[in-house]
CSV table of N, CA, C and O in Angstrom, one decimal:
chain,number,residue,atom,x,y,z
E,1273,UNK,N,93.8,114.6,92.9
E,1273,UNK,CA,92.7,113.4,93.9
E,1273,UNK,C,94.2,112.8,94.4
E,1273,UNK,O,94.7,111.7,94.3
E,1274,UNK,N,94.5,113.6,95.8
E,1274,UNK,CA,95.7,113.0,96.4
E,1274,UNK,C,96.9,113.2,95.4
E,1274,UNK,O,97.9,112.2,96.4
E,1275,UNK,N,97.2,113.7,94.4
E,1275,UNK,CA,98.3,114.1,93.8
E,1275,UNK,C,99.3,114.4,94.9
E,1275,UNK,O,99.3,115.7,95.0
E,1276,UNK,N,100.6,114.0,95.2
E,1276,UNK,CA,101.2,114.8,95.9
E,1276,UNK,C,101.0,114.9,97.0
E,1276,UNK,O,102.0,115.3,98.0
E,1277,UNK,N,100.1,114.0,97.9
E,1277,UNK,CA,100.0,114.2,99.0
E,1277,UNK,C,101.0,113.2,99.6
E,1277,UNK,O,101.1,111.9,99.5
E,1278,UNK,N,101.6,113.1,100.9
E,1278,UNK,CA,102.3,112.9,101.5
E,1278,UNK,C,101.6,111.6,102.6
E,1278,UNK,O,102.1,110.9,103.4
E,1279,UNK,N,100.4,111.9,102.8
E,1279,UNK,CA,99.7,111.3,103.8
E,1279,UNK,C,98.6,110.3,103.1
E,1279,UNK,O,98.3,109.1,104.0
E,1280,UNK,N,98.2,110.5,102.1
E,1280,UNK,CA,97.4,109.4,101.5
E,1280,UNK,C,97.3,109.6,100.2
E,1280,UNK,O,98.5,109.7,99.7
E,1281,UNK,N,96.3,108.2,99.5
E,1281,UNK,CA,96.3,107.5,98.4
E,1281,UNK,C,95.2,106.9,98.3
E,1281,UNK,O,94.5,106.6,99.2
E,1282,UNK,N,95.2,107.1,97.1
E,1282,UNK,CA,94.1,106.0,96.0
E,1282,UNK,C,93.9,105.0,96.1
E,1282,UNK,O,95.3,104.7,96.0
E,1283,UNK,N,93.1,104.0,96.1
E,1283,UNK,CA,93.3,102.8,96.1
E,1283,UNK,C,92.8,102.2,95.2
E,1283,UNK,O,91.8,103.2,94.1
E,1284,UNK,N,92.8,101.2,94.6
E,1284,UNK,CA,92.6,100.3,93.4
E,1284,UNK,C,90.5,100.0,93.1
E,1284,UNK,O,90.3,99.7,94.3
E,1285,UNK,N,90.5,99.8,92.2
E,1285,UNK,CA,89.1,99.2,92.1
E,1285,UNK,C,88.9,97.5,92.9
E,1285,UNK,O,88.1,97.2,93.2
E,1286,UNK,N,89.9,97.1,92.2
E,1286,UNK,CA,90.3,95.5,93.0
E,1286,UNK,C,90.3,95.7,94.5
E,1286,UNK,O,89.9,94.9,95.5
E,1287,UNK,N,91.1,96.4,95.4
E,1287,UNK,CA,91.0,96.9,96.7
E,1287,UNK,C,89.3,97.1,97.3
E,1287,UNK,O,89.1,96.7,98.0
E,1288,UNK,N,88.9,98.3,96.6
E,1288,UNK,CA,87.6,98.5,97.0
E,1288,UNK,C,86.8,97.2,96.6
E,1288,UNK,O,85.7,96.8,97.9
E,1289,UNK,N,87.0,96.3,95.6
E,1289,UNK,CA,85.9,95.3,95.7
E,1289,UNK,C,86.5,94.3,96.5
E,1289,UNK,O,85.4,93.6,97.6
E,1290,UNK,N,87.3,94.0,97.3
E,1290,UNK,CA,87.8,93.1,98.2
E,1290,UNK,C,87.5,93.4,99.5
E,1290,UNK,O,86.8,92.8,100.3
E,1291,UNK,N,87.0,94.9,99.6
E,1291,UNK,CA,86.7,95.6,101.2
E,1291,UNK,C,85.5,95.1,101.2
E,1291,UNK,O,84.4,94.7,102.3
E,1292,UNK,N,84.6,95.5,99.8
E,1292,UNK,CA,83.4,95.1,100.0
E,1292,UNK,C,82.9,93.6,100.0
E,1292,UNK,O,81.7,92.7,100.9
E,1293,UNK,N,84.2,92.6,99.2
E,1293,UNK,CA,83.5,91.4,99.5
E,1293,UNK,C,83.6,90.4,100.4
E,1293,UNK,O,83.0,89.7,101.3
E,1294,UNK,N,84.8,91.1,101.3
E,1294,UNK,CA,85.1,90.8,102.7
E,1294,UNK,C,84.0,91.1,104.0
E,1294,UNK,O,83.7,90.3,104.2
E,1295,UNK,N,83.4,92.0,103.2
E,1295,UNK,CA,82.4,93.1,104.8
E,1295,UNK,C,80.8,92.8,104.1
E,1295,UNK,O,80.3,92.6,105.4
E,1296,UNK,N,80.7,92.3,103.0
E,1296,UNK,CA,79.6,91.9,102.4
E,1296,UNK,C,79.0,90.5,102.2
E,1296,UNK,O,77.8,90.0,101.8
E,1297,UNK,N,80.0,89.3,101.5
E,1297,UNK,CA,80.2,88.2,100.6
E,1297,UNK,C,80.6,88.1,99.6
E,1297,UNK,O,80.7,89.5,99.1
E,1298,UNK,N,81.0,87.0,99.4
E,1298,UNK,CA,81.6,86.7,97.8
E,1298,UNK,C,80.8,87.0,97.0
E,1298,UNK,O,81.5,87.3,95.3
E,1299,UNK,N,79.7,87.4,96.8
E,1299,UNK,CA,78.6,87.7,95.8
E,1299,UNK,C,78.4,89.1,95.4
E,1299,UNK,O,77.7,89.6,94.5
E,1300,UNK,N,78.9,89.7,96.4
E,1300,UNK,CA,78.9,91.2,96.1
E,1300,UNK,C,79.9,91.8,95.3
E,1300,UNK,O,80.5,91.6,94.8
E,1301,UNK,N,78.4,92.8,94.2
E,1301,UNK,CA,79.0,93.0,93.1
E,1301,UNK,C,79.1,95.1,93.1
E,1301,UNK,O,78.2,95.2,93.5
E,1302,UNK,N,80.5,95.5,93.2
E,1302,UNK,CA,80.9,96.8,93.1
E,1302,UNK,C,80.2,97.4,92.0
E,1302,UNK,O,81.1,97.0,90.4
E,1303,UNK,N,79.0,98.0,91.5
E,1303,UNK,CA,78.8,98.2,90.2
E,1303,UNK,C,79.3,99.4,89.5
E,1303,UNK,O,79.9,99.7,88.6
E,1304,UNK,N,79.6,100.8,90.5
E,1304,UNK,CA,80.6,101.6,90.4
E,1304,UNK,C,81.0,102.2,91.6
E,1304,UNK,O,80.7,101.8,92.8
E,1305,UNK,N,82.0,103.3,91.7
E,1305,UNK,CA,83.0,104.4,92.7
E,1305,UNK,C,83.2,105.1,92.2
E,1305,UNK,O,83.5,104.9,91.0
E,1306,UNK,N,83.3,106.2,92.9
E,1306,UNK,CA,83.4,107.8,92.6
E,1306,UNK,C,84.3,108.4,93.7
E,1306,UNK,O,83.8,108.1,94.5
E,1307,UNK,N,85.6,108.6,93.4
E,1307,UNK,CA,86.0,109.9,94.3
E,1307,UNK,C,85.2,111.0,94.9
E,1307,UNK,O,84.6,111.7,94.0
E,1308,UNK,N,85.3,110.9,96.1
E,1308,UNK,CA,84.9,111.8,96.6
E,1308,UNK,C,85.9,113.1,96.8
E,1308,UNK,O,86.6,113.1,97.5
E,1309,UNK,N,85.4,114.5,96.4
E,1309,UNK,CA,86.6,115.7,96.2
E,1309,UNK,C,86.7,116.5,97.5
E,1309,UNK,O,87.9,116.9,97.9
E,1310,UNK,N,85.8,116.4,98.2
E,1310,UNK,CA,85.6,116.9,99.4
E,1310,UNK,C,86.3,116.2,100.4
E,1310,UNK,O,86.9,115.2,100.5
E,1311,UNK,N,86.9,117.1,101.5
E,1311,UNK,CA,87.8,116.3,102.7
E,1311,UNK,C,88.8,116.7,102.5
E,1311,UNK,O,89.6,116.1,101.2
E,1312,UNK,N,90.0,116.8,103.3
E,1312,UNK,CA,91.4,116.9,102.9
E,1312,UNK,C,92.4,115.8,104.1
E,1312,UNK,O,93.1,115.8,103.8
E,1313,UNK,N,91.6,115.0,104.6
E,1313,UNK,CA,92.1,114.2,105.8
E,1313,UNK,C,92.1,112.6,105.2
E,1313,UNK,O,93.0,112.2,105.0
E,1314,UNK,N,91.0,112.5,104.9
E,1314,UNK,CA,90.6,110.9,104.8
E,1314,UNK,C,90.7,110.6,103.2
E,1314,UNK,O,90.2,111.8,102.3
E,1315,UNK,N,90.5,109.7,102.2
E,1315,UNK,CA,90.6,109.5,101.0
E,1315,UNK,C,88.9,108.7,101.2
E,1315,UNK,O,88.7,107.9,101.5
E,1316,UNK,N,88.1,108.9,100.0
E,1316,UNK,CA,86.8,108.6,100.2
E,1316,UNK,C,86.5,108.4,99.2
E,1316,UNK,O,86.5,109.0,98.0
E,1317,UNK,N,85.1,107.9,98.8
E,1317,UNK,CA,84.6,106.9,97.5
E,1317,UNK,C,83.5,107.3,98.2
E,1317,UNK,O,82.7,106.1,99.2
E,1318,UNK,N,82.5,107.5,97.0
E,1318,UNK,CA,80.8,106.8,97.1
E,1318,UNK,C,81.2,105.2,96.2
E,1318,UNK,O,81.6,105.1,95.2
E,1319,UNK,N,80.3,104.7,96.6
E,1319,UNK,CA,80.5,103.2,95.9
E,1319,UNK,C,79.3,102.6,96.4
E,1319,UNK,O,78.2,102.4,97.1
E,1320,UNK,N,79.0,101.9,94.9
E,1320,UNK,CA,77.1,101.8,94.7
E,1320,UNK,C,77.8,99.9,94.3
E,1320,UNK,O,78.2,99.9,93.6
E,1321,UNK,N,76.5,99.1,95.3
E,1321,UNK,CA,76.8,97.7,95.1
E,1321,UNK,C,75.3,97.5,95.0
E,1321,UNK,O,74.4,97.6,94.7
E,1322,UNK,N,75.4,95.9,94.4
E,1322,UNK,CA,74.7,94.9,94.2
E,1322,UNK,C,74.8,93.6,95.0
E,1322,UNK,O,76.0,93.5,95.2
E,1323,UNK,N,73.7,94.0,95.5
E,1323,UNK,CA,74.2,92.0,96.3
E,1323,UNK,C,74.8,92.6,97.8
E,1323,UNK,O,76.0,92.3,97.5
E,1324,UNK,N,74.6,93.4,98.6
E,1324,UNK,CA,73.2,94.2,98.8
E,1324,UNK,C,73.4,95.6,98.0
E,1324,UNK,O,74.4,96.0,97.7
E,1325,UNK,N,71.9,96.0,97.3
E,1325,UNK,CA,71.5,96.8,96.4
E,1325,UNK,C,71.6,98.4,97.3
E,1325,UNK,O,70.9,98.4,98.1
E,1326,UNK,N,72.8,98.9,97.2
E,1326,UNK,CA,72.8,100.0,98.2
E,1326,UNK,C,74.0,100.9,97.5
E,1326,UNK,O,74.6,100.7,97.1
E,1327,UNK,N,73.9,102.5,98.1
E,1327,UNK,CA,75.2,103.0,98.0
E,1327,UNK,C,75.9,103.8,99.4
E,1327,UNK,O,75.2,103.3,100.5
E,1328,UNK,N,77.2,103.4,99.5
E,1328,UNK,CA,77.8,103.5,101.1
E,1328,UNK,C,78.7,104.7,100.6
E,1328,UNK,O,79.2,104.8,99.5
E,1329,UNK,N,79.7,105.3,101.5
E,1329,UNK,CA,80.5,105.6,101.7
E,1329,UNK,C,81.9,105.3,102.2
E,1329,UNK,O,81.7,104.3,103.4
E,1330,UNK,N,82.9,104.8,101.4
E,1330,UNK,CA,84.3,104.3,102.1
E,1330,UNK,C,85.0,105.5,102.1
E,1330,UNK,O,85.1,106.2,101.6
E,1331,UNK,N,85.6,105.8,103.3
E,1331,UNK,CA,86.3,106.3,104.2
E,1331,UNK,C,87.7,105.8,104.4
E,1331,UNK,O,87.6,105.2,105.1
E,1332,UNK,N,88.9,106.0,104.1
E,1332,UNK,CA,90.3,105.3,104.2
E,1332,UNK,C,91.1,106.4,105.2
E,1332,UNK,O,91.5,107.7,104.9
E,1333,UNK,N,91.4,106.3,106.2
E,1333,UNK,CA,92.2,106.9,106.9
E,1333,UNK,C,93.7,107.2,106.3
E,1333,UNK,O,94.2,106.3,105.3
E,1334,UNK,N,94.5,108.2,106.6
E,1334,UNK,CA,95.8,108.3,106.1
E,1334,UNK,C,96.7,107.0,106.5
E,1334,UNK,O,96.6,106.7,107.5
E,1335,UNK,N,97.5,106.8,105.5
E,1335,UNK,CA,98.1,105.8,105.4
E,1335,UNK,C,100.0,105.8,106.6
E,1335,UNK,O,100.5,104.9,106.6
E,1336,UNK,N,99.8,107.4,106.2
E,1336,UNK,CA,101.3,107.5,107.1
E,1336,UNK,C,101.2,108.7,108.1
E,1336,UNK,O,101.3,109.7,108.2
E,1337,UNK,N,100.6,107.2,108.9
E,1337,UNK,CA,100.2,107.9,110.4
E,1337,UNK,C,101.4,108.7,111.0
E,1337,UNK,O,101.4,109.2,111.8
E,1338,UNK,N,102.7,108.5,110.9
E,1338,UNK,CA,104.0,108.9,111.4
E,1338,UNK,C,104.0,110.4,111.2
E,1338,UNK,O,104.3,111.2,111.5
E,1339,UNK,N,102.8,110.8,109.9
E,1339,UNK,CA,103.4,112.5,109.5
E,1339,UNK,C,102.4,113.0,110.2
E,1339,UNK,O,102.0,114.2,110.0
E,1340,UNK,N,101.2,112.3,111.0
E,1340,UNK,CA,100.1,113.1,111.5
E,1340,UNK,C,100.7,113.6,113.2
E,1340,UNK,O,101.6,112.9,114.0
E,1341,UNK,N,99.7,114.4,113.4
E,1341,UNK,CA,100.1,114.8,114.9
E,1341,UNK,C,99.6,113.8,116.0
E,1341,UNK,O,98.7,112.7,115.2
E,1342,UNK,N,99.7,113.6,116.9
E,1342,UNK,CA,99.3,112.4,117.6
E,1342,UNK,C,97.8,112.5,117.8
E,1342,UNK,O,97.3,111.2,118.1
E,1343,UNK,N,97.3,113.6,118.1
E,1343,UNK,CA,95.8,113.4,118.4
E,1343,UNK,C,95.0,113.3,117.3
E,1343,UNK,O,93.8,113.0,117.2
E,1344,UNK,N,95.8,113.5,116.0
E,1344,UNK,CA,95.1,112.8,114.6
E,1344,UNK,C,95.0,111.6,114.0
E,1344,UNK,O,94.8,110.7,113.3
E,1345,UNK,N,95.9,110.8,114.7
E,1345,UNK,CA,96.3,109.4,114.7
E,1345,UNK,C,94.9,108.1,114.8
E,1345,UNK,O,95.4,107.1,114.3
E,1346,UNK,N,94.4,108.8,115.8
E,1346,UNK,CA,93.1,107.6,115.9
E,1346,UNK,C,92.0,108.3,115.9
E,1346,UNK,O,90.7,108.0,116.3
E,1347,UNK,N,91.8,109.2,115.0
E,1347,UNK,CA,90.7,110.1,114.7
E,1347,UNK,C,89.6,109.3,114.0
E,1347,UNK,O,88.2,109.1,115.3
E,1348,UNK,N,90.2,108.5,112.9
E,1348,UNK,CA,88.5,107.5,112.5
E,1348,UNK,C,88.3,106.2,113.8
E,1348,UNK,O,86.9,106.0,113.9
E,1349,UNK,N,89.0,105.9,114.8
E,1349,UNK,CA,88.3,104.9,115.6
E,1349,UNK,C,87.6,105.7,116.4
E,1349,UNK,O,86.5,105.0,117.3
E,1350,UNK,N,87.8,107.0,117.0
E,1350,UNK,CA,86.8,107.8,117.6
E,1350,UNK,C,85.3,107.9,117.2
E,1350,UNK,O,84.7,108.0,118.0
E,1351,UNK,N,85.3,108.0,116.1
E,1351,UNK,CA,84.4,107.9,115.4
E,1351,UNK,C,82.9,107.3,115.2
E,1351,UNK,O,81.9,107.4,115.5
E,1352,UNK,N,83.5,106.0,115.8
E,1352,UNK,CA,82.4,105.2,116.0
E,1352,UNK,C,82.1,105.3,117.6
E,1352,UNK,O,80.2,105.4,117.4
E,1353,UNK,N,82.5,105.6,118.5
E,1353,UNK,CA,81.9,106.0,119.5
E,1353,UNK,C,81.0,107.4,119.3
E,1353,UNK,O,80.0,107.8,120.0
E,1354,UNK,N,81.7,108.6,118.8
E,1354,UNK,CA,80.9,109.8,118.5
E,1354,UNK,C,79.4,109.6,117.9
E,1354,UNK,O,78.2,109.7,118.3
E,1355,UNK,N,79.4,109.1,116.7
E,1355,UNK,CA,77.8,108.7,116.3
E,1355,UNK,C,76.8,107.7,117.0
E,1355,UNK,O,75.8,108.0,116.8
E,1356,UNK,N,77.7,106.9,117.9
E,1356,UNK,CA,76.9,106.1,119.0
E,1356,UNK,C,76.4,106.9,119.7
E,1356,UNK,O,74.8,106.8,120.2
E,1357,UNK,N,77.1,108.1,120.6
E,1357,UNK,CA,76.4,108.6,121.1
E,1357,UNK,C,75.5,109.9,121.0
E,1357,UNK,O,74.8,110.4,121.4
E,1358,UNK,N,75.8,110.3,119.4
E,1358,UNK,CA,74.7,111.0,119.0
E,1358,UNK,C,73.6,110.6,118.9
E,1358,UNK,O,72.2,110.8,119.0
E,1359,UNK,N,73.6,109.4,118.4
E,1359,UNK,CA,72.3,108.2,118.1
E,1359,UNK,C,71.6,108.2,119.5
E,1359,UNK,O,70.0,108.2,119.6
E,1360,UNK,N,72.2,107.7,120.7
E,1360,UNK,CA,71.9,107.5,121.8
E,1360,UNK,C,70.7,108.9,122.4
E,1360,UNK,O,70.3,109.0,123.3
E,1361,UNK,N,71.3,110.1,122.2
E,1361,UNK,CA,70.7,111.2,122.2
E,1361,UNK,C,70.0,111.8,121.3
E,1361,UNK,O,69.3,112.9,121.5
E,1362,UNK,N,69.4,111.0,120.1
E,1362,UNK,CA,68.6,111.3,119.6
E,1362,UNK,C,68.7,112.1,118.1
E,1362,UNK,O,68.0,112.8,117.9
E,1363,UNK,N,70.1,112.4,118.3
E,1363,UNK,CA,70.4,113.2,117.0
E,1363,UNK,C,71.0,112.4,115.4
E,1363,UNK,O,71.0,111.3,115.4
E,1364,UNK,N,70.2,112.6,114.5
E,1364,UNK,CA,70.2,111.4,113.4
E,1364,UNK,C,71.7,111.8,113.0
E,1364,UNK,O,72.3,113.1,112.8
E,1365,UNK,N,72.0,110.7,112.6
E,1365,UNK,CA,73.9,110.5,112.2
E,1365,UNK,C,73.6,109.3,111.0
E,1365,UNK,O,72.6,108.5,111.0
E,1366,UNK,N,74.6,109.5,110.3
E,1366,UNK,CA,75.0,108.3,109.9
E,1366,UNK,C,75.1,106.7,110.4
E,1366,UNK,O,75.5,106.7,111.6
E,1367,UNK,N,74.7,106.1,109.7
E,1367,UNK,CA,75.1,104.5,110.0
E,1367,UNK,C,76.1,103.7,110.0
E,1367,UNK,O,76.5,103.7,108.8
E,1368,UNK,N,77.1,103.4,110.7
E,1368,UNK,CA,78.5,102.4,110.4
E,1368,UNK,C,78.1,101.5,110.2
E,1368,UNK,O,77.2,100.6,111.0
E,1369,UNK,N,78.9,100.9,108.9
E,1369,UNK,CA,78.3,99.5,108.5
E,1369,UNK,C,79.5,98.6,108.9
E,1369,UNK,O,79.4,97.4,109.8
E,1370,UNK,N,80.5,99.4,108.7
E,1370,UNK,CA,82.0,98.6,109.3
E,1370,UNK,C,83.2,99.4,109.5
E,1370,UNK,O,83.0,100.8,108.9
E,1371,UNK,N,83.7,99.1,110.8
E,1371,UNK,CA,85.1,100.3,110.9
E,1371,UNK,C,86.1,98.7,110.9
E,1371,UNK,O,86.0,98.1,111.6
E,1372,UNK,N,87.3,99.1,110.0
E,1372,UNK,CA,88.2,98.1,110.1
E,1372,UNK,C,89.7,98.9,110.7
E,1372,UNK,O,89.8,99.3,109.4
E,1373,UNK,N,90.1,98.5,111.3
E,1373,UNK,CA,91.8,98.7,111.8
E,1373,UNK,C,92.7,97.9,111.4
E,1373,UNK,O,94.0,98.0,111.6
E,1374,UNK,N,92.5,96.4,111.0
E,1374,UNK,CA,93.3,95.6,110.9
E,1374,UNK,C,94.6,95.7,109.9
E,1374,UNK,O,95.7,94.8,109.6
E,1375,UNK,N,94.5,96.0,108.7
E,1375,UNK,CA,95.4,96.8,107.2
E,1375,UNK,C,95.5,95.7,107.0
E,1375,UNK,O,96.4,95.0,105.9
E,1376,UNK,N,94.4,94.6,106.8
E,1376,UNK,CA,94.4,93.4,106.0
E,1376,UNK,C,94.4,93.2,104.8
E,1376,UNK,O,95.1,93.2,103.6
E,1377,UNK,N,93.6,94.5,104.3
E,1377,UNK,CA,93.5,94.6,102.5
E,1377,UNK,C,94.1,95.5,102.4
E,1377,UNK,O,94.7,95.8,101.2
E,1378,UNK,N,94.2,96.6,103.0
E,1378,UNK,CA,94.7,98.0,102.5
E,1378,UNK,C,95.5,98.4,103.2
E,1378,UNK,O,95.2,98.0,104.7
E,1379,UNK,N,96.4,99.5,103.5
E,1379,UNK,CA,97.6,99.6,104.2
E,1379,UNK,C,97.1,100.8,105.5
E,1379,UNK,O,97.7,101.4,106.1
E,1380,UNK,N,95.5,100.9,105.5
E,1380,UNK,CA,94.8,101.7,106.6
E,1380,UNK,C,93.9,101.1,106.7
E,1380,UNK,O,93.0,100.5,106.4
E,1381,UNK,N,93.5,102.0,108.0
E,1381,UNK,CA,92.1,101.5,108.4
E,1381,UNK,C,91.2,102.0,107.3
E,1381,UNK,O,91.2,103.1,106.7
E,1382,UNK,N,89.9,101.6,107.6
E,1382,UNK,CA,88.5,102.4,106.7
E,1382,UNK,C,87.5,101.7,107.8
E,1382,UNK,O,87.3,101.5,108.5
E,1383,UNK,N,86.3,102.8,107.2
E,1383,UNK,CA,85.2,102.7,107.6
E,1383,UNK,C,84.1,102.7,106.6
E,1383,UNK,O,84.4,103.6,105.2
E,1384,UNK,N,83.4,102.5,106.5
E,1384,UNK,CA,81.9,102.0,105.8
E,1384,UNK,C,80.9,102.4,106.4
E,1384,UNK,O,80.1,101.7,107.4
E,1385,UNK,N,80.0,103.5,105.8
E,1385,UNK,CA,78.7,103.9,106.0
E,1385,UNK,C,78.1,104.2,105.3
E,1385,UNK,O,78.2,103.7,103.8
E,1386,UNK,N,76.7,104.1,105.3
E,1386,UNK,CA,75.5,104.3,104.7
E,1386,UNK,C,75.4,105.8,104.1
E,1386,UNK,O,75.8,106.4,104.6
E,1387,UNK,N,75.2,105.7,102.9
E,1387,UNK,CA,75.1,107.1,102.0
E,1387,UNK,C,73.8,108.1,102.6
E,1387,UNK,O,72.9,106.8,102.4
E,1388,UNK,N,74.0,109.1,102.7
E,1388,UNK,CA,72.8,109.9,103.2
E,1388,UNK,C,73.0,110.7,102.1
E,1388,UNK,O,74.3,111.7,102.0
E,1389,UNK,N,72.0,111.0,101.4
E,1389,UNK,CA,72.0,112.0,100.3
E,1389,UNK,C,71.8,113.8,101.0
E,1389,UNK,O,71.2,114.0,101.8
E,1390,UNK,N,72.8,114.3,100.5
E,1390,UNK,CA,72.4,115.4,101.0
E,1390,UNK,C,73.9,116.4,100.4
E,1390,UNK,O,74.6,116.4,99.5
E,1391,UNK,N,73.6,118.1,100.9
E,1391,UNK,CA,75.0,118.9,100.4
E,1391,UNK,C,75.7,119.1,101.9
E,1391,UNK,O,75.0,119.7,102.8
E,1392,UNK,N,77.2,119.1,101.3
E,1392,UNK,CA,78.0,119.3,102.6
E,1392,UNK,C,77.8,120.7,102.9
E,1392,UNK,O,77.8,121.3,101.9
E,1393,UNK,N,77.9,121.0,103.9
E,1393,UNK,CA,78.0,122.5,104.9
E,1393,UNK,C,79.0,123.2,104.1
E,1393,UNK,O,78.8,124.5,103.4
E,1394,UNK,N,80.2,122.8,103.6
E,1394,UNK,CA,81.4,123.9,102.9
E,1394,UNK,C,80.9,123.6,101.3
E,1394,UNK,O,82.0,124.2,100.9
E,1395,UNK,N,79.9,123.1,100.9
E,1395,UNK,CA,79.7,123.3,99.5
E,1395,UNK,C,79.2,124.8,99.4
E,1395,UNK,O,78.0,124.7,99.7
E,1396,UNK,N,79.6,125.0,97.8
E,1396,UNK,CA,79.3,126.8,97.2
E,1396,UNK,C,77.9,126.6,97.2
E,1396,UNK,O,77.3,127.5,97.5
E,1397,UNK,N,77.0,125.3,97.1
E,1397,UNK,CA,75.6,125.5,96.7
E,1397,UNK,C,74.9,125.5,97.6
E,1397,UNK,O,73.5,125.2,97.9
E,1398,UNK,N,75.2,125.5,99.1
E,1398,UNK,CA,74.7,125.2,100.4
E,1398,UNK,C,73.8,126.5,100.5
E,1398,UNK,O,74.7,127.4,100.4
E,1399,UNK,N,72.8,126.5,100.9
E,1399,UNK,CA,72.1,128.0,100.8
E,1399,UNK,C,72.5,128.8,101.8
E,1399,UNK,O,72.4,128.2,103.1
E,1400,UNK,N,73.1,130.4,101.9
E,1400,UNK,CA,73.2,131.0,102.9
E,1400,UNK,C,72.1,130.7,103.9
E,1400,UNK,O,72.7,131.1,104.8
E,1401,UNK,N,71.0,131.1,103.5
E,1401,UNK,CA,70.0,131.2,104.6
E,1401,UNK,C,70.1,130.3,105.5
E,1401,UNK,O,69.3,130.4,106.6
E,1402,UNK,N,70.3,129.1,105.0
E,1402,UNK,CA,70.2,127.5,106.2
E,1402,UNK,C,71.6,128.0,106.6
E,1402,UNK,O,71.3,127.5,108.3
E,1403,UNK,N,72.6,128.3,106.5
E,1403,UNK,CA,73.6,128.6,107.1
E,1403,UNK,C,73.5,129.7,108.4
E,1403,UNK,O,74.3,129.0,109.4
E,1404,UNK,N,72.9,130.6,108.1
E,1404,UNK,CA,72.8,131.4,109.2
E,1404,UNK,C,72.1,131.0,110.3
E,1404,UNK,O,71.8,131.3,111.4
E,1405,UNK,N,71.1,129.8,109.8
E,1405,UNK,CA,70.3,129.2,111.1
E,1405,UNK,C,70.8,128.2,111.7
E,1405,UNK,O,70.3,127.8,113.2
E,1406,UNK,N,72.2,127.6,111.5
E,1406,UNK,CA,72.7,127.1,112.1
E,1406,UNK,C,73.7,127.5,113.3
E,1406,UNK,O,74.3,128.4,112.7
E,1407,UNK,N,73.3,126.7,114.3
E,1407,UNK,CA,74.3,127.3,115.4
E,1407,UNK,C,75.7,126.7,115.5
E,1407,UNK,O,75.8,125.4,115.8
E,1408,UNK,N,76.9,127.2,115.8
E,1408,UNK,CA,77.9,126.5,116.4
E,1408,UNK,C,78.0,126.5,117.7
E,1408,UNK,O,78.0,127.2,118.5
């Protein structure tokens, strides 16, 4: 889990709770969270909350921005615009709940999205027959 990574780091339960209480209110309860193993760029977690009762994905941008190429440094900030454009053109996409680049709670920017149940395209269990139908 990010062991040996020079650009990412895991965050504590306390950090995750603070992020969610800041964005959803002090009564928010983080029931559970789990590190998502896919992805090489961001540090990501599934977060299940109570009040509001939902499952979210918390993605944290690399904290060592100076080690990134210049075009990689603002990738998360651009995502909001991309998701908005996709929705405006009728393409189903994830709902962004919050994007924060203040670095007030953790030393990196983060984005909270609603969780969508599914299988990532790079997951070995994703059926080949479906992959062959997808056009790139």
